[in-house]
Amino acid sequence: MGGRPTTIRSLATYVPPRVLSNADLERMVDTTDEWILQRTGIKQRHIVEPGIATSDLAKEAAVGAMQQAGVRPDQIGFIVVGTTTPDTIFPSTACLLQTKIGATNAWGFDLGAACSGFTYALTTAMQMVATGAHDHALVVGADVMSSIIDYSDRTTCVLFGDGAGAVVLSPAGDDEPAIIDFAHEIDGSGGPALCMPAGGSRMPATHETVAQRMHYVKQDGQAVFKFAVRKSEEIARRVLSKNGIDPSEIDLFVSHQANRRIITAAAERLGLPESKVVINLEMYGNTTAGTIPLALADAAKDGRLKRGDLVLLASVGAGFTVGAVLLRWGL
């Protein structure tokens, strides 16, 4: 890629303290801990208290990321928030976050790519730094999925949790690890397989849409599963092939954390051993745009992610959106 090499200067995450376990869900819907674990690999998820919004989670992660990077809020030039659950349709969560953290010189926006929100936001912000438009960009992936989950629908309520992650991007120094490349695509024909039917301009909120519970996530699980497995492998191979890298050279594969079986199936197709694959969704569930930064943070904490490692990020989300980012870890 052209322009200045760009590195991830810091990483911080945040999840709300309240935990919703599989045992808790057993008392809410017709499900069991065994059923959830077998089909998803999830044991628990973190859920916000009433009144806590996406910008609140984003602020916690953003402040941590700026502190770790040694960057003041007024040095941030660009903010992009990958989210499916903005505080409001407008103003954007990026605007709300900008004032909460005091980033007085920043502009930005929300990016809607569902579970690919973080990979898409990362590459968007990278361009701002690479072109020289800004020296420091703040990338946030944050979602309060509990706000759009129907806790009477056992097929979806077991899957999702709330969480946020943030990174600061800056120009890389000489020979410093940097973001190498990315590959993204969308396939809008898959939109109906994973969506929230009401609440937009096509179907504004009415008594009927509320009564029919159309402001919650609806999913065709089988269609999403098959697409995610196939496309996770395809997009990974595309970015690796473009850069002349064999999958065996990857040090760590960090996929969107939606379902254990999706991650392991994609990893097996790439020929990656379990030791190179990060899976932490058992503790968080699917936090949508928050999963990849949460997985990176846990891998770094466990010593599995080290400076200089060749890392492959991959995501598939509603839309359908597909993304991969190839990078050398710089922390």
CSV table of C-alpha atoms in Angstrom, one decimal:
chain,number,residue,atom,x,y,z
A,1,MET,CA,0.0,0.0,0.0
A,2,GLY,CA,1.1,3.6,-0.6
A,3,GLY,CA,1.6,6.4,1.9
A,4,ARG,CA,3.1,6.3,5.3
A,5,PRO,CA,3.4,3.0,7.1
A,6,THR,CA,0.8,3.0,9.9
A,7,THR,CA,1.0,1.1,13.2
A,8,ILE,CA,-1.4,0.2,16.0
A,9,ARG,CA,0.1,2.3,18.8
A,10,SER,CA,-2.1,1.1,21.6
A,11,LEU,CA,-5.1,-1.2,22.5
A,12,ALA,CA,-7.6,-0.9,25.3
A,13,THR,CA,-10.9,-2.7,25.9
A,14,TYR,CA,-13.9,-2.4,28.2
A,15,VAL,CA,-16.8,-4.6,29.1
A,16,PRO,CA,-19.6,-3.8,31.6
A,17,PRO,CA,-19.3,-5.5,35.0
A,18,ARG,CA,-22.6,-7.3,34.9
A,19,VAL,CA,-22.4,-10.9,33.7
A,20,LEU,CA,-25.3,-12.9,32.2
A,21,SER,CA,-24.5,-16.6,32.4
A,22,ASN,CA,-26.0,-19.5,30.6
A,23,ALA,CA,-27.6,-20.5,33.9
A,24,ASP,CA,-29.3,-17.1,34.0
A,25,LEU,CA,-30.6,-17.6,30.4
A,26,GLU,CA,-32.0,-21.0,31.4
A,27,ARG,CA,-34.3,-19.1,33.8
A,28,MET,CA,-35.4,-16.7,31.0
A,29,VAL,CA,-35.9,-18.9,27.9
A,30,ASP,CA,-36.2,-22.5,27.0
A,31,THR,CA,-32.5,-23.4,26.7
A,32,THR,CA,-29.7,-25.1,28.6
A,33,ASP,CA,-26.1,-24.5,29.3
A,34,GLU,CA,-25.2,-27.7,27.4
A,35,TRP,CA,-27.2,-26.6,24.3
A,36,ILE,CA,-25.6,-23.2,24.2
A,37,LEU,CA,-22.0,-24.5,24.8
A,38,GLN,CA,-22.4,-27.2,22.2
A,39,ARG,CA,-23.7,-24.9,19.4
A,40,THR,CA,-21.8,-21.7,20.1
A,41,GLY,CA,-19.0,-22.2,22.7
A,42,ILE,CA,-20.4,-19.3,24.8
A,43,LYS,CA,-20.5,-19.6,28.6
A,44,GLN,CA,-21.4,-16.1,29.6
A,45,ARG,CA,-21.6,-12.5,28.3
A,46,HIS,CA,-21.4,-9.0,29.8
A,47,ILE,CA,-24.5,-6.8,29.7
A,48,VAL,CA,-24.9,-3.1,30.5
A,49,GLU,CA,-27.1,-1.7,33.2
A,50,PRO,CA,-30.2,0.3,32.1
A,51,GLY,CA,-29.2,3.7,30.7
A,52,ILE,CA,-25.7,2.8,29.7
A,53,ALA,CA,-25.1,3.4,26.0
A,54,THR,CA,-22.5,2.5,23.3
A,55,SER,CA,-20.7,5.9,23.8
A,56,ASP,CA,-20.2,5.1,27.5
A,57,LEU,CA,-18.4,1.8,26.7
A,58,ALA,CA,-16.5,3.5,23.8
A,59,LYS,CA,-15.3,6.3,26.1
A,60,GLU,CA,-13.8,3.8,28.6
A,61,ALA,CA,-11.9,2.0,25.8
A,62,ALA,CA,-10.9,5.2,24.1
A,63,VAL,CA,-9.5,6.9,27.2
A,64,GLY,CA,-7.4,3.7,27.9
A,65,ALA,CA,-6.1,3.6,24.4
A,66,MET,CA,-5.0,7.2,24.4
A,67,GLN,CA,-3.3,6.9,27.7
A,68,GLN,CA,-1.4,3.8,26.6
A,69,ALA,CA,-0.3,5.5,23.4
A,70,GLY,CA,0.8,8.7,25.2
A,71,VAL,CA,-1.5,10.7,23.0
A,72,ARG,CA,-3.6,13.6,24.3
A,73,PRO,CA,-7.2,13.9,23.3
A,74,ASP,CA,-6.4,17.2,21.4
A,75,GLN,CA,-3.8,15.3,19.3
A,76,ILE,CA,-6.5,12.9,17.9
A,77,GLY,CA,-7.4,14.1,14.4
A,78,PHE,CA,-9.9,11.5,13.3
A,79,ILE,CA,-12.4,9.3,15.1
A,80,VAL,CA,-14.2,6.4,13.6
A,81,VAL,CA,-16.7,4.3,15.6
A,82,GLY,CA,-17.7,0.9,14.2
A,83,THR,CA,-21.1,0.1,15.7
A,84,THR,CA,-24.4,-1.4,15.0
A,85,THR,CA,-26.0,0.1,18.1
A,86,PRO,CA,-25.4,3.9,18.1
A,87,ASP,CA,-26.7,5.8,21.0
A,88,THR,CA,-29.1,7.5,18.6
A,89,ILE,CA,-29.6,7.5,14.8
A,90,PHE,CA,-28.2,11.1,15.0
A,91,PRO,CA,-26.1,12.6,16.2
A,92,SER,CA,-23.5,9.9,15.6
A,93,THR,CA,-21.8,8.1,18.4
A,94,ALA,CA,-18.5,9.5,17.1
A,95,CYS,CA,-19.8,13.0,17.8
A,96,LEU,CA,-20.9,12.0,21.3
A,97,LEU,CA,-17.5,10.3,22.0
A,98,GLN,CA,-15.5,13.2,20.6
A,99,THR,CA,-17.0,15.6,23.3
A,100,LYS,CA,-16.8,13.0,26.1
A,101,ILE,CA,-13.1,12.5,25.6
A,102,GLY,CA,-12.3,16.1,24.8
A,103,ALA,CA,-10.9,15.4,21.3
A,104,THR,CA,-11.4,19.1,20.3
A,105,ASN,CA,-9.4,18.9,17.1
A,106,ALA,CA,-11.0,15.7,15.7
A,107,TRP,CA,-13.6,15.0,13.1
A,108,GLY,CA,-15.2,11.6,12.4
A,109,PHE,CA,-18.2,9.4,11.9
A,110,ASP,CA,-19.9,6.1,12.7
A,111,LEU,CA,-19.3,3.1,10.4
A,112,GLY,CA,-22.0,0.5,10.0
A,113,ALA,CA,-20.6,-2.8,9.0
A,114,ALA,CA,-22.0,-4.9,11.9
A,115,CYS,CA,-19.6,-7.7,12.9
A,116,SER,CA,-17.0,-6.3,10.4
A,117,GLY,CA,-17.2,-2.9,12.1
A,118,PHE,CA,-13.7,-3.1,13.7
A,119,THR,CA,-11.8,-4.3,10.6
A,120,TYR,CA,-13.6,-1.8,8.4
A,121,ALA,CA,-13.0,1.1,10.8
A,122,LEU,CA,-9.3,0.1,11.2
A,123,THR,CA,-8.6,0.3,7.5
A,124,THR,CA,-10.6,3.5,7.1
A,125,ALA,CA,-8.6,5.2,9.9
A,126,MET,CA,-5.3,3.7,8.5
A,127,GLN,CA,-5.9,5.6,5.3
A,128,MET,CA,-6.2,8.9,7.2
A,129,VAL,CA,-2.8,8.3,8.8
A,130,ALA,CA,-1.1,6.8,5.7
A,131,THR,CA,-2.1,9.8,3.5
A,132,GLY,CA,-0.7,12.2,6.1
A,133,ALA,CA,-4.1,13.8,6.7
A,134,HIS,CA,-3.7,13.0,10.4
A,135,ASP,CA,-0.9,11.8,12.7
A,136,HIS,CA,-3.2,10.1,15.2
A,137,ALA,CA,-6.5,8.4,14.6
A,138,LEU,CA,-8.8,6.7,17.1
A,139,VAL,CA,-10.5,3.5,16.1
A,140,VAL,CA,-13.4,2.2,18.2
A,141,GLY,CA,-15.4,-1.0,17.9
A,142,ALA,CA,-18.3,-0.9,20.4
A,143,ASP,CA,-21.8,-2.3,20.7
A,144,VAL,CA,-24.5,-2.6,23.3
A,145,MET,CA,-26.1,-5.6,21.6
A,146,SER,CA,-28.4,-6.2,24.6
A,147,SER,CA,-30.4,-3.1,23.5
A,148,ILE,CA,-31.6,-4.8,20.3
A,149,ILE,CA,-31.8,-8.5,21.5
A,150,ASP,CA,-35.1,-10.2,22.1
A,151,TYR,CA,-34.7,-12.1,25.4
A,152,SER,CA,-37.7,-14.2,24.6
A,153,ASP,CA,-36.0,-15.5,21.4
A,154,ARG,CA,-33.7,-18.4,22.4
A,155,THR,CA,-32.1,-18.5,18.9
A,156,THR,CA,-30.5,-15.1,19.3
A,157,CYS,CA,-30.5,-14.0,23.0
A,158,VAL,CA,-27.8,-16.6,23.8
A,159,LEU,CA,-25.4,-15.3,21.3
A,160,PHE,CA,-24.7,-11.6,22.1
A,161,GLY,CA,-23.0,-9.5,24.7
A,162,ASP,CA,-21.9,-5.9,25.2
A,163,GLY,CA,-18.3,-4.6,24.9
A,164,ALA,CA,-15.9,-2.2,23.3
A,165,GLY,CA,-12.3,-1.9,22.1
A,166,ALA,CA,-10.2,1.0,20.9
A,167,VAL,CA,-6.8,1.5,19.2
A,168,VAL,CA,-4.8,4.6,18.4
A,169,LEU,CA,-3.2,4.5,14.9
A,170,SER,CA,0.0,6.6,14.3
A,171,PRO,CA,2.8,6.7,11.7
A,172,ALA,CA,5.2,3.8,12.1
A,173,GLY,CA,8.9,4.5,12.7
A,174,ASP,CA,11.7,3.1,10.6
A,175,ASP,CA,11.5,-0.7,10.7
A,176,GLU,CA,8.5,-0.6,13.2
A,177,PRO,CA,5.8,-3.2,12.8
A,178,ALA,CA,2.9,-1.8,10.8
A,179,ILE,CA,-0.4,-2.7,9.1
A,180,ILE,CA,0.5,-4.5,5.9
A,181,ASP,CA,-2.7,-4.8,3.8
A,182,PHE,CA,-6.4,-5.4,3.9
A,183,ALA,CA,-9.2,-7.0,1.8
A,184,HIS,CA,-12.9,-6.2,2.1
A,185,GLU,CA,-16.1,-7.0,0.3
A,186,ILE,CA,-19.9,-6.9,0.7
A,187,ASP,CA,-22.7,-9.1,-0.6
A,188,GLY,CA,-26.0,-7.3,-0.1
A,189,SER,CA,-28.0,-10.2,-1.3
A,190,GLY,CA,-27.4,-11.7,2.2
A,191,GLY,CA,-28.9,-8.8,4.0
A,192,PRO,CA,-32.2,-10.5,5.0
A,193,ALA,CA,-30.4,-13.4,6.7
A,194,LEU,CA,-29.2,-11.1,9.5
A,195,CYS,CA,-31.0,-7.8,10.2
A,196,MET,CA,-33.2,-5.7,12.4
A,197,PRO,CA,-36.3,-5.2,10.3
A,198,ALA,CA,-37.8,-2.1,11.8
A,199,GLY,CA,-36.6,1.3,13.0
A,200,GLY,CA,-35.2,2.7,9.7
A,201,SER,CA,-36.8,4.7,7.0
A,202,ARG,CA,-38.4,1.7,5.3
A,203,MET,CA,-40.3,0.6,8.4
A,204,PRO,CA,-40.3,3.4,11.0
A,205,ALA,CA,-41.4,2.6,14.6
A,206,THR,CA,-45.1,2.1,15.0
A,207,HIS,CA,-47.3,0.4,17.6
A,208,GLU,CA,-47.5,-2.5,15.2
A,209,THR,CA,-43.7,-2.9,14.7
A,210,VAL,CA,-43.1,-2.8,18.4
A,211,ALA,CA,-45.9,-5.3,19.1
A,212,GLN,CA,-44.5,-7.6,16.5
A,213,ARG,CA,-41.0,-7.4,18.1
A,214,MET,CA,-39.4,-6.1,14.8
A,215,HIS,CA,-36.9,-3.9,16.5
A,216,TYR,CA,-34.8,-6.8,17.5
A,217,VAL,CA,-32.1,-8.9,15.7
A,218,LYS,CA,-33.5,-11.5,13.4
A,219,GLN,CA,-31.2,-14.2,12.0
A,220,ASP,CA,-31.2,-17.2,9.6
A,221,GLY,CA,-28.6,-19.1,11.6
A,222,GLN,CA,-27.8,-21.7,8.9
A,223,ALA,CA,-27.4,-19.2,6.1
A,224,VAL,CA,-25.1,-17.0,8.2
A,225,PHE,CA,-23.0,-20.0,9.4
A,226,LYS,CA,-22.4,-21.3,5.9
A,227,PHE,CA,-21.5,-17.9,4.5
A,228,ALA,CA,-19.2,-17.1,7.4
A,229,VAL,CA,-17.2,-20.3,7.2
A,230,ARG,CA,-16.7,-20.0,3.5
A,231,LYS,CA,-16.0,-16.3,3.4
A,232,SER,CA,-13.6,-16.2,6.4
A,233,GLU,CA,-11.4,-18.6,4.5
A,234,GLU,CA,-11.7,-16.9,1.2
A,235,ILE,CA,-11.0,-13.3,2.4
A,236,ALA,CA,-8.0,-14.6,4.5
A,237,ARG,CA,-6.5,-16.4,1.5
A,238,ARG,CA,-7.1,-13.3,-0.7
A,239,VAL,CA,-5.1,-10.9,1.5
A,240,LEU,CA,-2.4,-13.5,2.1
A,241,SER,CA,-2.0,-14.4,-1.6
A,242,LYS,CA,-1.8,-10.8,-2.5
A,243,ASN,CA,1.2,-10.4,-0.3
A,244,GLY,CA,2.9,-13.7,-1.1
A,245,ILE,CA,2.3,-15.2,2.3
A,246,ASP,CA,1.4,-18.8,3.1
A,247,PRO,CA,-1.1,-19.4,5.9
A,248,SER,CA,1.6,-21.4,7.7
A,249,GLU,CA,3.6,-18.1,8.1
A,250,ILE,CA,0.8,-16.5,10.2
A,251,ASP,CA,1.6,-16.3,13.9
A,252,LEU,CA,-1.9,-15.6,15.1
A,253,PHE,CA,-5.4,-15.8,13.5
A,254,VAL,CA,-7.9,-13.5,15.2
A,255,SER,CA,-11.4,-13.9,13.8
A,256,HIS,CA,-14.6,-12.2,14.7
A,257,GLN,CA,-15.9,-14.1,17.7
A,258,ALA,CA,-19.4,-15.2,16.7
A,259,ASN,CA,-19.4,-18.9,17.1
A,260,ARG,CA,-16.7,-21.4,18.0
A,261,ARG,CA,-17.6,-23.8,15.2
A,262,ILE,CA,-17.2,-21.0,12.6
A,263,ILE,CA,-13.8,-20.0,13.8
A,264,THR,CA,-12.4,-23.6,14.0
A,265,ALA,CA,-13.9,-24.5,10.6
A,266,ALA,CA,-12.3,-21.5,9.0
A,267,ALA,CA,-9.0,-22.2,10.7
A,268,GLU,CA,-9.0,-25.8,9.7
A,269,ARG,CA,-9.6,-24.8,6.1
A,270,LEU,CA,-6.6,-22.5,6.3
A,271,GLY,CA,-4.5,-25.3,7.8
A,272,LEU,CA,-3.9,-23.4,11.0
A,273,PRO,CA,-3.2,-25.3,14.3
A,274,GLU,CA,-5.3,-24.5,17.4
A,275,SER,CA,-2.2,-22.8,18.9
A,276,LYS,CA,-2.4,-20.1,16.3
A,277,VAL,CA,-6.1,-19.4,16.7
A,278,VAL,CA,-7.7,-17.0,19.3
A,279,ILE,CA,-11.1,-18.0,20.7
A,280,ASN,CA,-12.4,-16.1,23.7
A,281,LEU,CA,-16.1,-15.8,23.0
A,282,GLU,CA,-16.9,-18.2,25.9
A,283,MET,CA,-16.4,-15.2,28.2
A,284,TYR,CA,-18.0,-12.4,26.2
A,285,GLY,CA,-20.3,-13.9,23.5
A,286,ASN,CA,-20.7,-11.9,20.3
A,287,THR,CA,-20.0,-8.3,21.0
A,288,THR,CA,-20.2,-7.5,17.3
A,289,ALA,CA,-17.7,-4.7,16.6
A,290,GLY,CA,-16.0,-5.3,20.0
A,291,THR,CA,-14.9,-8.9,19.5
A,292,ILE,CA,-11.6,-8.5,17.6
A,293,PRO,CA,-10.1,-5.9,20.0
A,294,LEU,CA,-11.3,-8.0,23.0
A,295,ALA,CA,-9.6,-11.1,21.4
A,296,LEU,CA,-6.4,-9.2,20.7
A,297,ALA,CA,-6.3,-7.9,24.2
A,298,ASP,CA,-6.7,-11.3,25.8
A,299,ALA,CA,-4.1,-12.8,23.5
A,300,ALA,CA,-1.6,-10.1,24.4
A,301,LYS,CA,-2.4,-10.6,28.1
A,302,ASP,CA,-1.9,-14.4,27.8
A,303,GLY,CA,1.5,-13.9,26.0
A,304,ARG,CA,0.2,-15.4,22.8
A,305,LEU,CA,0.5,-12.0,20.9
A,306,LYS,CA,3.9,-10.5,20.9
A,307,ARG,CA,5.6,-7.6,19.2
A,308,GLY,CA,6.6,-8.4,15.6
A,309,ASP,CA,4.0,-11.2,15.2
A,310,LEU,CA,2.3,-11.6,11.9
A,311,VAL,CA,-1.4,-11.3,12.6
A,312,LEU,CA,-4.4,-12.0,10.4
A,313,LEU,CA,-7.7,-10.4,11.4
A,314,ALA,CA,-10.9,-11.7,9.7
A,315,SER,CA,-14.6,-10.9,10.0
A,316,VAL,CA,-18.0,-11.6,8.5
A,317,GLY,CA,-21.0,-9.6,9.5
A,318,ALA,CA,-24.6,-8.6,8.6
A,319,GLY,CA,-24.9,-7.1,5.2
A,320,PHE,CA,-23.2,-9.3,4.4
A,321,THR,CA,-19.8,-7.7,5.1
A,322,VAL,CA,-16.5,-9.5,4.9
A,323,GLY,CA,-13.1,-8.2,5.9
A,324,ALA,CA,-9.5,-9.1,6.6
A,325,VAL,CA,-6.5,-7.1,7.8
A,326,LEU,CA,-2.9,-8.3,7.7
A,327,LEU,CA,-0.4,-6.7,10.1
A,328,ARG,CA,2.7,-6.9,12.1
A,329,TRP,CA,1.9,-6.4,15.8
A,330,GLY,CA,3.8,-3.4,17.2
A,331,LEU,CA,3.0,-3.5,21.0
